[in-house]
């Protein structure tokens, strides 16, 4: 499947509420086959948008999804108890301000990413993963790169949102002023075990938000951590993992084992 749109609020794939006399609360069901190429060019135009309560979209492996425009997300869920599955090896790229790679914004919605999904964003306040209301589940080998002021790699900004890493991930915020991982009220976890993380950028937990990561098997974290307003960060470095501390940092708990190391050498700040 190849599908593209040009213009504002023009989505490549859009699931609206679907009902029938026999199933009045039923949602739309869409399956997109392997190797789909989906693109949009215009503000407010997502490649895949779920607006159907109890709906489901399955995007099979190897899809390519690109957006060009402000407020144009790669994959977005705006419906209760909806579900999206993004297949292995798929890529999502956005170029525009406020354009997120994956965005969960409705209670009960679940966005599941299979292994080796790649996400890139270019634009201010354009996050790789954003869970506001709902859950984002990420498989092993996730790769996130974000550029632009105030852009975060993995971001939860409400108590009703959560992100769960089911395996390892590479996250790079490319020295912008955002965070690689940012939990504001909600939760971000990666405790599946045997998971390798490569994180370049800082972590921040605020307003009772929490970050819990098991960094295993030669994981590398280059950055600092910060807490505010009862936020918590718990890091567990195992099996030759490494944290290069780039600035003054604080954590709720830190466990280091199996030949892992924390390098505290950094410039004052």
PDB file of N, CA and C in Angstrom, residues 120-121 144-148 151 171-177 180 200-201:
ATOM      1  N   UNK A 120      12.268   9.308  14.105  1.00  0.00           N
ATOM      2  CA  UNK A 120      13.028  10.549  14.071  1.00  0.00           C
ATOM      3  C   UNK A 120      12.062  11.726  14.006  1.00  0.00           C
ATOM      4  N   UNK A 121      12.370  12.786  14.737  1.00  0.00           N
ATOM      5  CA  UNK A 121      11.583  14.020  14.657  1.00  0.00           C
ATOM      6  C   UNK A 121      12.527  15.190  14.450  1.00  0.00           C
ATOM      7  N   UNK A 144      15.311   6.053  18.710  1.00  0.00           N
ATOM      8  CA  UNK A 144      14.670   7.365  18.693  1.00  0.00           C
ATOM      9  C   UNK A 144      15.726   8.448  18.570  1.00  0.00           C
ATOM     10  N   UNK A 145      15.519   9.361  17.630  1.00  0.00           N
ATOM     11  CA  UNK A 145      16.374  10.524  17.477  1.00  0.00           C
ATOM     12  C   UNK A 145      15.491  11.755  17.357  1.00  0.00           C
ATOM     13  N   UNK A 146      15.695  12.746  18.222  1.00  0.00           N
ATOM     14  CA  UNK A 146      14.875  13.967  18.198  1.00  0.00           C
ATOM     15  C   UNK A 146      15.778  15.182  18.093  1.00  0.00           C
ATOM     16  N   UNK A 147      15.348  16.135  17.266  1.00  0.00           N
ATOM     17  CA  UNK A 147      16.052  17.403  17.108  1.00  0.00           C
ATOM     18  C   UNK A 147      15.036  18.529  17.240  1.00  0.00           C
ATOM     19  N   UNK A 148      15.484  19.651  17.779  1.00  0.00           N
ATOM     20  CA  UNK A 148      14.585  20.786  17.943  1.00  0.00           C
ATOM     21  C   UNK A 148      14.422  21.139  19.397  1.00  0.00           C
ATOM     22  N   UNK A 151      12.343  19.222  22.548  1.00  0.00           N
ATOM     23  CA  UNK A 151      11.903  17.909  22.051  1.00  0.00           C
ATOM     24  C   UNK A 151      12.488  16.815  22.933  1.00  0.00           C
ATOM     25  N   UNK A 171      18.267   6.072  22.402  1.00  0.00           N
ATOM     26  CA  UNK A 171      17.593   7.377  22.432  1.00  0.00           C
ATOM     27  C   UNK A 171      18.653   8.464  22.399  1.00  0.00           C
ATOM     28  N   UNK A 172      18.511   9.393  21.450  1.00  0.00           N
ATOM     29  CA  UNK A 172      19.471  10.482  21.293  1.00  0.00           C
ATOM     30  C   UNK A 172      18.703  11.789  21.105  1.00  0.00           C
ATOM     31  N   UNK A 173      18.924  12.751  21.999  1.00  0.00           N
ATOM     32  CA  UNK A 173      18.236  14.035  21.831  1.00  0.00           C
ATOM     33  C   UNK A 173      19.116  15.075  21.144  1.00  0.00           C
ATOM     34  N   UNK A 174      20.267  14.640  20.615  1.00  0.00           N
ATOM     35  CA  UNK A 174      21.102  15.457  19.738  1.00  0.00           C
ATOM     36  C   UNK A 174      21.423  16.833  20.329  1.00  0.00           C
ATOM     37  N   UNK A 175      21.690  16.833  21.632  1.00  0.00           N
ATOM     38  CA  UNK A 175      22.133  18.046  22.336  1.00  0.00           C
ATOM     39  C   UNK A 175      21.112  19.180  22.305  1.00  0.00           C
ATOM     40  N   UNK A 176      19.827  18.873  22.066  1.00  0.00           N
ATOM     41  CA  UNK A 176      18.845  19.943  22.192  1.00  0.00           C
ATOM     42  C   UNK A 176      18.549  20.176  23.679  1.00  0.00           C
ATOM     43  N   UNK A 177      17.692  21.141  23.979  1.00  0.00           N
ATOM     44  CA  UNK A 177      17.435  21.478  25.374  1.00  0.00           C
ATOM     45  C   UNK A 177      16.308  20.658  25.990  1.00  0.00           C
ATOM     46  N   UNK A 180      16.198  13.221  27.032  1.00  0.00           N
ATOM     47  CA  UNK A 180      16.089  11.901  26.414  1.00  0.00           C
ATOM     48  C   UNK A 180      14.886  11.160  26.978  1.00  0.00           C
ATOM     49  N   UNK A 200      21.638   8.973  25.059  1.00  0.00           N
ATOM     50  CA  UNK A 200      22.441  10.192  24.991  1.00  0.00           C
ATOM     51  C   UNK A 200      21.511  11.366  25.224  1.00  0.00           C
ATOM     52  N   UNK A 201      21.636  11.977  26.387  1.00  0.00           N
ATOM     53  CA  UNK A 201      20.722  13.042  26.788  1.00  0.00           C
ATOM     54  C   UNK A 201      20.353  12.859  28.246  1.00  0.00           C
TER      55      UNK A 201
END
